Coordinates of C-alpha atoms and ligand atoms in Angstrom, one line a residue:
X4 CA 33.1 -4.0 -112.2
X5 CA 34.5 -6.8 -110.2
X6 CA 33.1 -10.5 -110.7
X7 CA 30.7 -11.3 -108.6
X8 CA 27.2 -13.3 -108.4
X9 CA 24.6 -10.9 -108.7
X10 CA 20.8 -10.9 -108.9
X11 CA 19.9 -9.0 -112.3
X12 CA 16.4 -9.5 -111.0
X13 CA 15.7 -6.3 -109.5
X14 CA 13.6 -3.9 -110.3
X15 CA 12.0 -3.9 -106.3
X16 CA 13.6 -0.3 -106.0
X17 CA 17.0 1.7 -106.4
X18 CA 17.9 0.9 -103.3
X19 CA 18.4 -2.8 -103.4
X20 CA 21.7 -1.8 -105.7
X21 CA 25.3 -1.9 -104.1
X22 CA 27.0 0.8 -103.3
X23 CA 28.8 2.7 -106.3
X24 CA 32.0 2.3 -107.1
X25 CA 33.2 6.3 -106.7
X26 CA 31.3 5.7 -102.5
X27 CA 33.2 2.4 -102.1
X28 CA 37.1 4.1 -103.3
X29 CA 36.2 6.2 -100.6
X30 CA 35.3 4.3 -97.5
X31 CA 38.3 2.4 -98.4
X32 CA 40.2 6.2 -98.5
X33 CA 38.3 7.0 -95.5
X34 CA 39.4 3.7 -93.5
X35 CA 43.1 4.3 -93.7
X36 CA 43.6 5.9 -90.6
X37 CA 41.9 7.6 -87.4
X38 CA 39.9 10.8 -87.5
X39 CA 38.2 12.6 -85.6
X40 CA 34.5 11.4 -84.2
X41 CA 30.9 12.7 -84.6
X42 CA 31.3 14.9 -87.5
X43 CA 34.6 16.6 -86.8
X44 CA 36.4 14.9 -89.5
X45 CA 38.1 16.6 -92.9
X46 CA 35.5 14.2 -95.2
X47 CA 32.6 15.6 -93.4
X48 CA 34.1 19.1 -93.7
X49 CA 34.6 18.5 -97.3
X50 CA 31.2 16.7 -98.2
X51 CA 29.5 19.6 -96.9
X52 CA 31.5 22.2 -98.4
X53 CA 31.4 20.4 -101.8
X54 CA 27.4 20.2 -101.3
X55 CA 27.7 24.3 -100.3
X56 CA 29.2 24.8 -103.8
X57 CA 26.6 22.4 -106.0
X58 CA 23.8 24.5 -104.4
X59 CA 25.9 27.7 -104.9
X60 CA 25.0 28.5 -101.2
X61 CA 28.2 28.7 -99.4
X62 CA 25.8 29.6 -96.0
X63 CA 23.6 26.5 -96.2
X64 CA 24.2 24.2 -93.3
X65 CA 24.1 20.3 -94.5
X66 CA 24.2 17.5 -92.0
X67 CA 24.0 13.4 -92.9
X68 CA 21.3 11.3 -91.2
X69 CA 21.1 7.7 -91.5
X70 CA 17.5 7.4 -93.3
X71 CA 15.1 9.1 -95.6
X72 CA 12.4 9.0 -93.0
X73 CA 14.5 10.2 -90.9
X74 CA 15.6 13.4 -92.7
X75 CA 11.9 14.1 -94.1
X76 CA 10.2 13.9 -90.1
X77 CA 13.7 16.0 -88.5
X78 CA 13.5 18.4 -91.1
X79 CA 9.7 18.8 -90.9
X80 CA 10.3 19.0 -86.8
X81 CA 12.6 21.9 -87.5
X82 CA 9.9 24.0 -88.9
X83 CA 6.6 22.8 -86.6
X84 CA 5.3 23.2 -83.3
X85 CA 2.8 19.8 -82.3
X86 CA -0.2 21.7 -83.3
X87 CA 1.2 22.6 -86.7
X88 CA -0.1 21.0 -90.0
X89 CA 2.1 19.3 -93.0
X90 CA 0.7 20.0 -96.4
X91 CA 1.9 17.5 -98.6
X92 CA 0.2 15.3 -101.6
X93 CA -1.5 12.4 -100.5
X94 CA 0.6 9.8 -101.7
X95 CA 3.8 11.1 -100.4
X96 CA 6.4 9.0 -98.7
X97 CA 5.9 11.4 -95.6
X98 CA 2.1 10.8 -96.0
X99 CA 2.0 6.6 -96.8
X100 CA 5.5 5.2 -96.2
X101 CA 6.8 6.7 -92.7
X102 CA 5.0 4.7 -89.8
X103 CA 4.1 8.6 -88.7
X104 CA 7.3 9.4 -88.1
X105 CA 6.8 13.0 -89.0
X106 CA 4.1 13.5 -86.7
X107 CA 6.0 11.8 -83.7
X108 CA 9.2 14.0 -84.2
X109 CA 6.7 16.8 -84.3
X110 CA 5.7 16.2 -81.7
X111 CA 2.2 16.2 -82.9
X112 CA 1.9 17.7 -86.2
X113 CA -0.8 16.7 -88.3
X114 CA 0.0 15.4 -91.6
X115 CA -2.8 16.9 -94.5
X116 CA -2.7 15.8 -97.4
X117 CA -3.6 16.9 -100.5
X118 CA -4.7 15.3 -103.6
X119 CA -2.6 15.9 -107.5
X120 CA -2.4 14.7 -110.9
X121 CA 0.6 12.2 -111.2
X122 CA 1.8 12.6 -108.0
X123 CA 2.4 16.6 -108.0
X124 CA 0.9 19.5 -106.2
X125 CA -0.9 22.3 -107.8
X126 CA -1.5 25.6 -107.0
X127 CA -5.0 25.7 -106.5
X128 CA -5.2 22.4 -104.6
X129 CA -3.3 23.2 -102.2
X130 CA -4.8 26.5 -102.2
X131 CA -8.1 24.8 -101.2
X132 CA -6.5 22.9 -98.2
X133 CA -4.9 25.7 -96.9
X134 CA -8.4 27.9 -97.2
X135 CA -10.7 24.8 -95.8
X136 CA -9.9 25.9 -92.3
X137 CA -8.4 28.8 -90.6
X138 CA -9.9 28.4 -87.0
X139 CA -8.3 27.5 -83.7
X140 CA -10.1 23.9 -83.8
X141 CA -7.9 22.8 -87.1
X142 CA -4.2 22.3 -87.4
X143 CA -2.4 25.7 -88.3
X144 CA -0.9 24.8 -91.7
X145 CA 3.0 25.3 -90.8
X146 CA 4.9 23.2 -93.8
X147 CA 4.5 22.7 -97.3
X148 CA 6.1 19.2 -98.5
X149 CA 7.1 18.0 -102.3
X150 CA 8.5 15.1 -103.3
X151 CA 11.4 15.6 -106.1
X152 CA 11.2 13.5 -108.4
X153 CA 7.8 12.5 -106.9
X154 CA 6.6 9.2 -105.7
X155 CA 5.5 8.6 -109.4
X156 CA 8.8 9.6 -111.2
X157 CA 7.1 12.8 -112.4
X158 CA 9.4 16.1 -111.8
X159 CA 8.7 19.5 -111.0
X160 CA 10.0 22.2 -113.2
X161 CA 11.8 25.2 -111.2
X162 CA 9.0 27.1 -112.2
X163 CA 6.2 25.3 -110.5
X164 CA 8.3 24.6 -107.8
X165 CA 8.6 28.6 -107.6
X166 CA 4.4 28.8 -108.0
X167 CA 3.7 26.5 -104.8
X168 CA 6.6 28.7 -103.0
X169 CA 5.0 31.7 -103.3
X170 CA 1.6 30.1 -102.5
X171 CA 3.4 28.2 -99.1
X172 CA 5.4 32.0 -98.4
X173 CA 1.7 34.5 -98.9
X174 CA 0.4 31.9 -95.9
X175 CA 3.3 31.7 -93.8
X176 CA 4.4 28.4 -94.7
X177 CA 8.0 27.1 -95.3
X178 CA 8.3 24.6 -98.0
X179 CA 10.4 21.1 -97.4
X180 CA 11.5 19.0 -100.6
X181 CA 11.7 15.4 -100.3
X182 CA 14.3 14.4 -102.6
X183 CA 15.0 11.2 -101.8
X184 CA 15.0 11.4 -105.4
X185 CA 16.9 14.5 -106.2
X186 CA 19.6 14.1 -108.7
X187 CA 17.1 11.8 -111.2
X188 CA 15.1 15.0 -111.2
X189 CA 18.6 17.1 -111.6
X190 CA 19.6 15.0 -114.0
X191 CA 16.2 15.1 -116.2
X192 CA 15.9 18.5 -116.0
X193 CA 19.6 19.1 -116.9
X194 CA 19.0 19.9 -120.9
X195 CA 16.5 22.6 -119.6
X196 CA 19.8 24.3 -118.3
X197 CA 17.9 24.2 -114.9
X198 CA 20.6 23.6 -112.1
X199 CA 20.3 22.7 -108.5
X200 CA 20.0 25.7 -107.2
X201 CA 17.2 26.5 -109.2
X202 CA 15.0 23.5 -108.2
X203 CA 15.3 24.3 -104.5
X204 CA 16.6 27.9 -103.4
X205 CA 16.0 29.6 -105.9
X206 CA 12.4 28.6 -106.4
X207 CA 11.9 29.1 -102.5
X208 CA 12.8 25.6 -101.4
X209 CA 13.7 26.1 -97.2
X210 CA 15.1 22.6 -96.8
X211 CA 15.9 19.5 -99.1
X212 CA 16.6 16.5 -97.9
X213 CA 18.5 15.0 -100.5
X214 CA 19.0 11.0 -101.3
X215 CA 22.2 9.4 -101.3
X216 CA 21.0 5.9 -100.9
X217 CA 19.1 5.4 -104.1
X218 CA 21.7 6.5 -106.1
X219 CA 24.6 4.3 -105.1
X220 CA 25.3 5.4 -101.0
X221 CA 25.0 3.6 -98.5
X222 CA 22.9 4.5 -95.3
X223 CA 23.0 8.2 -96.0
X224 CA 21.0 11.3 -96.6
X225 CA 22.0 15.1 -96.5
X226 CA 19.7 17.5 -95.1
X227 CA 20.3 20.8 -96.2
X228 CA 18.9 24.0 -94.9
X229 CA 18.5 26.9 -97.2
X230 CA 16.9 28.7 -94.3
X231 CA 19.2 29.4 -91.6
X232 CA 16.8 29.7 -89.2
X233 CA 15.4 26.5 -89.5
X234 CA 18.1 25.1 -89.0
X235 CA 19.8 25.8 -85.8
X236 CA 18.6 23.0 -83.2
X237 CA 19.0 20.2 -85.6
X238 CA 22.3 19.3 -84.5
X239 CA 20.6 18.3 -81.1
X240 CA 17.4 17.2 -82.7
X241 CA 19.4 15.0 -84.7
X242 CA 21.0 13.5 -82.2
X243 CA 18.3 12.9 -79.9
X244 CA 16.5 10.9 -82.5
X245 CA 19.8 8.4 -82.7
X246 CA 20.7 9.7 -86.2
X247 CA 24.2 11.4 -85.1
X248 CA 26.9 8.7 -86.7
X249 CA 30.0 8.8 -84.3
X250 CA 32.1 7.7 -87.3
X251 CA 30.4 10.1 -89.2
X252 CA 33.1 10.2 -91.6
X253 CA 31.9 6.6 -93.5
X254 CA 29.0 8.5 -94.6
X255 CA 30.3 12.1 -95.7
X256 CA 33.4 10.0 -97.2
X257 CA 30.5 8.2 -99.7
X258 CA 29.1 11.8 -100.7
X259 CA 33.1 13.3 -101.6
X260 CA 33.4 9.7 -103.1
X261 CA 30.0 10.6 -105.6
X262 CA 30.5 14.7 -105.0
X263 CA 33.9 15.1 -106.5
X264 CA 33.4 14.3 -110.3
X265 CA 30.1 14.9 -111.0
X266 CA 29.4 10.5 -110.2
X267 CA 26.1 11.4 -108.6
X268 CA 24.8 13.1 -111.4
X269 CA 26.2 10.4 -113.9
X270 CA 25.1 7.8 -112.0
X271 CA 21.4 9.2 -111.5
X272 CA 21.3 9.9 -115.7
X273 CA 21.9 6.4 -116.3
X274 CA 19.3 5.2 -114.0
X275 CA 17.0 7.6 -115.9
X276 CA 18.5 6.2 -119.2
X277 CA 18.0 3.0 -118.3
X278 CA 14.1 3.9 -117.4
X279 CA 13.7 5.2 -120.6
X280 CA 15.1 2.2 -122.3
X281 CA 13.3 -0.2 -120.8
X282 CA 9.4 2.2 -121.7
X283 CA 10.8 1.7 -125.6
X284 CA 11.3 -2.3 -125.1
X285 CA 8.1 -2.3 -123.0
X286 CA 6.2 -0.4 -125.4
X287 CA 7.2 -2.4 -128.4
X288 CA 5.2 -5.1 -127.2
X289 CA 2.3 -5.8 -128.1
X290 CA -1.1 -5.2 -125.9
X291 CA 1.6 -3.8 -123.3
X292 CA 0.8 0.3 -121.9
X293 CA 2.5 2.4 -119.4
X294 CA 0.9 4.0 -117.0
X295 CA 3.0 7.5 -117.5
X296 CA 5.8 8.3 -119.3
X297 CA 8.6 7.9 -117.5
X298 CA 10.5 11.0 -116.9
X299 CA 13.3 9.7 -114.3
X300 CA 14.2 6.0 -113.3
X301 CA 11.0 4.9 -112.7
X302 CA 8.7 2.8 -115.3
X303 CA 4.6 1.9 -114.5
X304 CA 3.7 -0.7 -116.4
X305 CA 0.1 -1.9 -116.6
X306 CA 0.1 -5.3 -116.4
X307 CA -2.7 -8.4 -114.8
X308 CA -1.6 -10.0 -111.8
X309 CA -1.2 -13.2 -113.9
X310 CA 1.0 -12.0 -115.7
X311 CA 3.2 -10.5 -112.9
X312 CA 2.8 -13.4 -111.1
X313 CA 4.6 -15.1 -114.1
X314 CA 7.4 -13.0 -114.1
X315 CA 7.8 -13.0 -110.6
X316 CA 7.9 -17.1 -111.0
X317 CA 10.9 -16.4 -113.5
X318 CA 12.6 -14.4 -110.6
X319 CA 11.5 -11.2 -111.2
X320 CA 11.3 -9.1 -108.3
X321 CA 8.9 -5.5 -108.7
X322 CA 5.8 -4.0 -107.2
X323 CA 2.4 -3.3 -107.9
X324 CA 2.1 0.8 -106.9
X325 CA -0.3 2.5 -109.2
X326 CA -3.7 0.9 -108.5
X327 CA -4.0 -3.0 -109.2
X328 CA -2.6 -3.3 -111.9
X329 CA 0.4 -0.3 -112.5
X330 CA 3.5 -2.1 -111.5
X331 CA 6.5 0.1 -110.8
X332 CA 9.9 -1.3 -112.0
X333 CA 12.8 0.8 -110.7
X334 CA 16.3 1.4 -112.5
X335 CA 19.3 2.3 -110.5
X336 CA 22.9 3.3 -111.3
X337 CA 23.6 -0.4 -111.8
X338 CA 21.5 -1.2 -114.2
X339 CA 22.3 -2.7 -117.2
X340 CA 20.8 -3.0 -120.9
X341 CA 21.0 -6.8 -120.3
X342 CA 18.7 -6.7 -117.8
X343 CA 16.0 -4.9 -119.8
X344 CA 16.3 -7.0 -122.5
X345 CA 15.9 -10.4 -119.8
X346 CA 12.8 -8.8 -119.1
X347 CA 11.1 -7.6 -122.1
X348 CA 12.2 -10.9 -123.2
X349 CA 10.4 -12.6 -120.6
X350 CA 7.4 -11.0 -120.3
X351 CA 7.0 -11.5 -124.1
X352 CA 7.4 -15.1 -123.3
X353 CA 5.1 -14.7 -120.4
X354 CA 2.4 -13.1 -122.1
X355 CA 2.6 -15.6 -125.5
X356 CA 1.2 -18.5 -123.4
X357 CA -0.8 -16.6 -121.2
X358 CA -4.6 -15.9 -122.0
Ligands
PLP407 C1 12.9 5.8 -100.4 C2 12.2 7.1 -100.1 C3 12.5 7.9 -99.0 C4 13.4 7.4 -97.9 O1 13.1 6.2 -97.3 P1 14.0 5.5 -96.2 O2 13.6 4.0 -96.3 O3 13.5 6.0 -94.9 O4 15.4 5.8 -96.4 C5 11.9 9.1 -98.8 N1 11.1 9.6 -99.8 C6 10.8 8.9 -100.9 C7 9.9 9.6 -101.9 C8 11.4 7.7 -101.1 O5 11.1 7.0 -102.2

């Protein structure tokens, strides 16, 4: 790691972490000389095919947008008409953090959402939204939409993935992935020997749109179509929406750069690590709870907005996300075990002279 000021504050999100070092050795790769524009480069060629082969789907198509949002509404436009309906749960990014992006780059589609223990759909939830309404006067329910890991940093195993597949397929849905979030969830379920074919394709996953940004990229998401079909306007709906990079090549050289050796994966683990290491330093102190165990990079802390207020006086920077008082604090591939122990540190300080 070079020498540099940096902030050990953060635990806002993932995403206000550099870029990795494996992405930044490759825009440098990547700036050497000219190539061609709009996609038509080798990285991009490459990128793609080395995202083919980690999906072991050498037929999936896989193009780079700038955004998450803008991935998740494209990708959802793919599959909907404007009178179409998104199933999703009710705290989704798609749902909550999007401005209604979705529904504008449907076109229309409405956005129904669906309530679920710890952030995840089940089965017989959605079952019930699907069922509510069948008549002409009521959205036709087009999409089913999970977030992976969810907005809670809970994961779905392959096999409940497959459940609410074969729910979305017996009512003519497709099913869309957010996974803004994907390779924490890879990487937690990777001692289950569950790969990522199996948390997508496999368990009838039609299109992922999968996170580069919060785990070390900048400015770029893949969206990959399992589904052929869905996929063949996006190169213009893509480009209508402004989200067609004419020097595409800084963004596809960032996934090689993370692609090549496995980095993404790595990087995503130690995030996770890093999660799970701070819930042990966290939990050690006393009159301190979690809201959930953490089971990717993400840690919910209980705590009274005295005492966050406190810690945010000492610089810390996090948010409050579960309810009033479950604060979310966010590892990223930069963490480091110094900056757990500033902050267990501090909020043991914090909460000794507070009442
Ligand atoms: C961050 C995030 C996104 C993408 O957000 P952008 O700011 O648009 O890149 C999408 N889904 C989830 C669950 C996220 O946390």
């Amino acid at each position: 790691m070079p020498e540099h000021p940096r902030s050990d504050h953060h635990f806002a999100s993932d995403n206000t972490a550099g870029i990795c070092p494996e992405a930044w050795a490759a825009l440098q790769r990547a700036n050497l000389g000219r190539e061609p524009s709009y996609g038509a480069d080798a990285w991009t060629q490459r990128a793609g095919d080395l995202i083919r082969g980690i999906f072991e789907r050498p037929d999936a198509e896989v193009f780079f947008v700038f955004n998450g949002t803008a991935a998740n509404a494209l990708a959802l436009a793919s599959a909907c008409q404007s009178y179409h309906g998104v199933i999703g749960h009710e705290i989704a990014h798609i749902m909550v953090d999007e401005c209604g992006a979705p529904g504008f780059f449907t076109g229309g589609a409405t956005l129904l959402p669906c309530p679920g223990e710890k952030a995840k759909l089940e089965p017989v939830a959605v079952e019930r939204v699907l069922t509510r309404r069948s008549d002409l006067h009521f959205p036709k329910a087009r999409v089913l939409s999970l977030t992976q890991s969810t907005e809670w940093g809970t994961v779905y195993r392959p096999e409940e993935i497959a459940a609410l597949s074969a729910l979305a397929r017996r009512h003519g849905l497709a099913v869309h992935m957010d996974g803004a979030r994907f390779a924490n969830a890879v990487a937690s379920l990777a001692g289950t020997g569950a790969t990522p074919a199996d948390l997508t394709w496999r368990a009838g996953v039609d299109v992922l749109c999968c996170g580069g940004t919060k785990n070390g990229l900048n400015s770029t998401e893949a969206v990959v179509f399992f589904h052929p079909g869905l996929a063949c306007d996006f190169a213009w709906r893509g480009k209508q929406a402004g989200q067609l990079a004419s020097k595409m090549r800084f963004a596809s050289a960032q996934w090689v750069g993370v692609l090549e050796d496995g980095a993404w994966l790595r990087h995503a683990a130690h995030a996770n690590r890093m999660a799970g290491r701070l819930a042990a330093l966290l939990r050690a102190i006393p009159g301190v709870s979690l809201c959930l165990e953490p089971e990717v990079n993400a840690v919910f802390v209980r705590l009274t907005q005295a005492v966050a207020a406190a810690l945010e006086a000492r610089g810390w920077h996090f948010h409050v996300f579960i309810g009033e008082d479950g604060y979310r604090l966010m590892c990223s591939w930069d963490t480091r075990e110094d900056d757990l122990q500033a902050f267990a540190h501090d909020l043991r300080a914090v909460l000794s002279t507070s009442p």
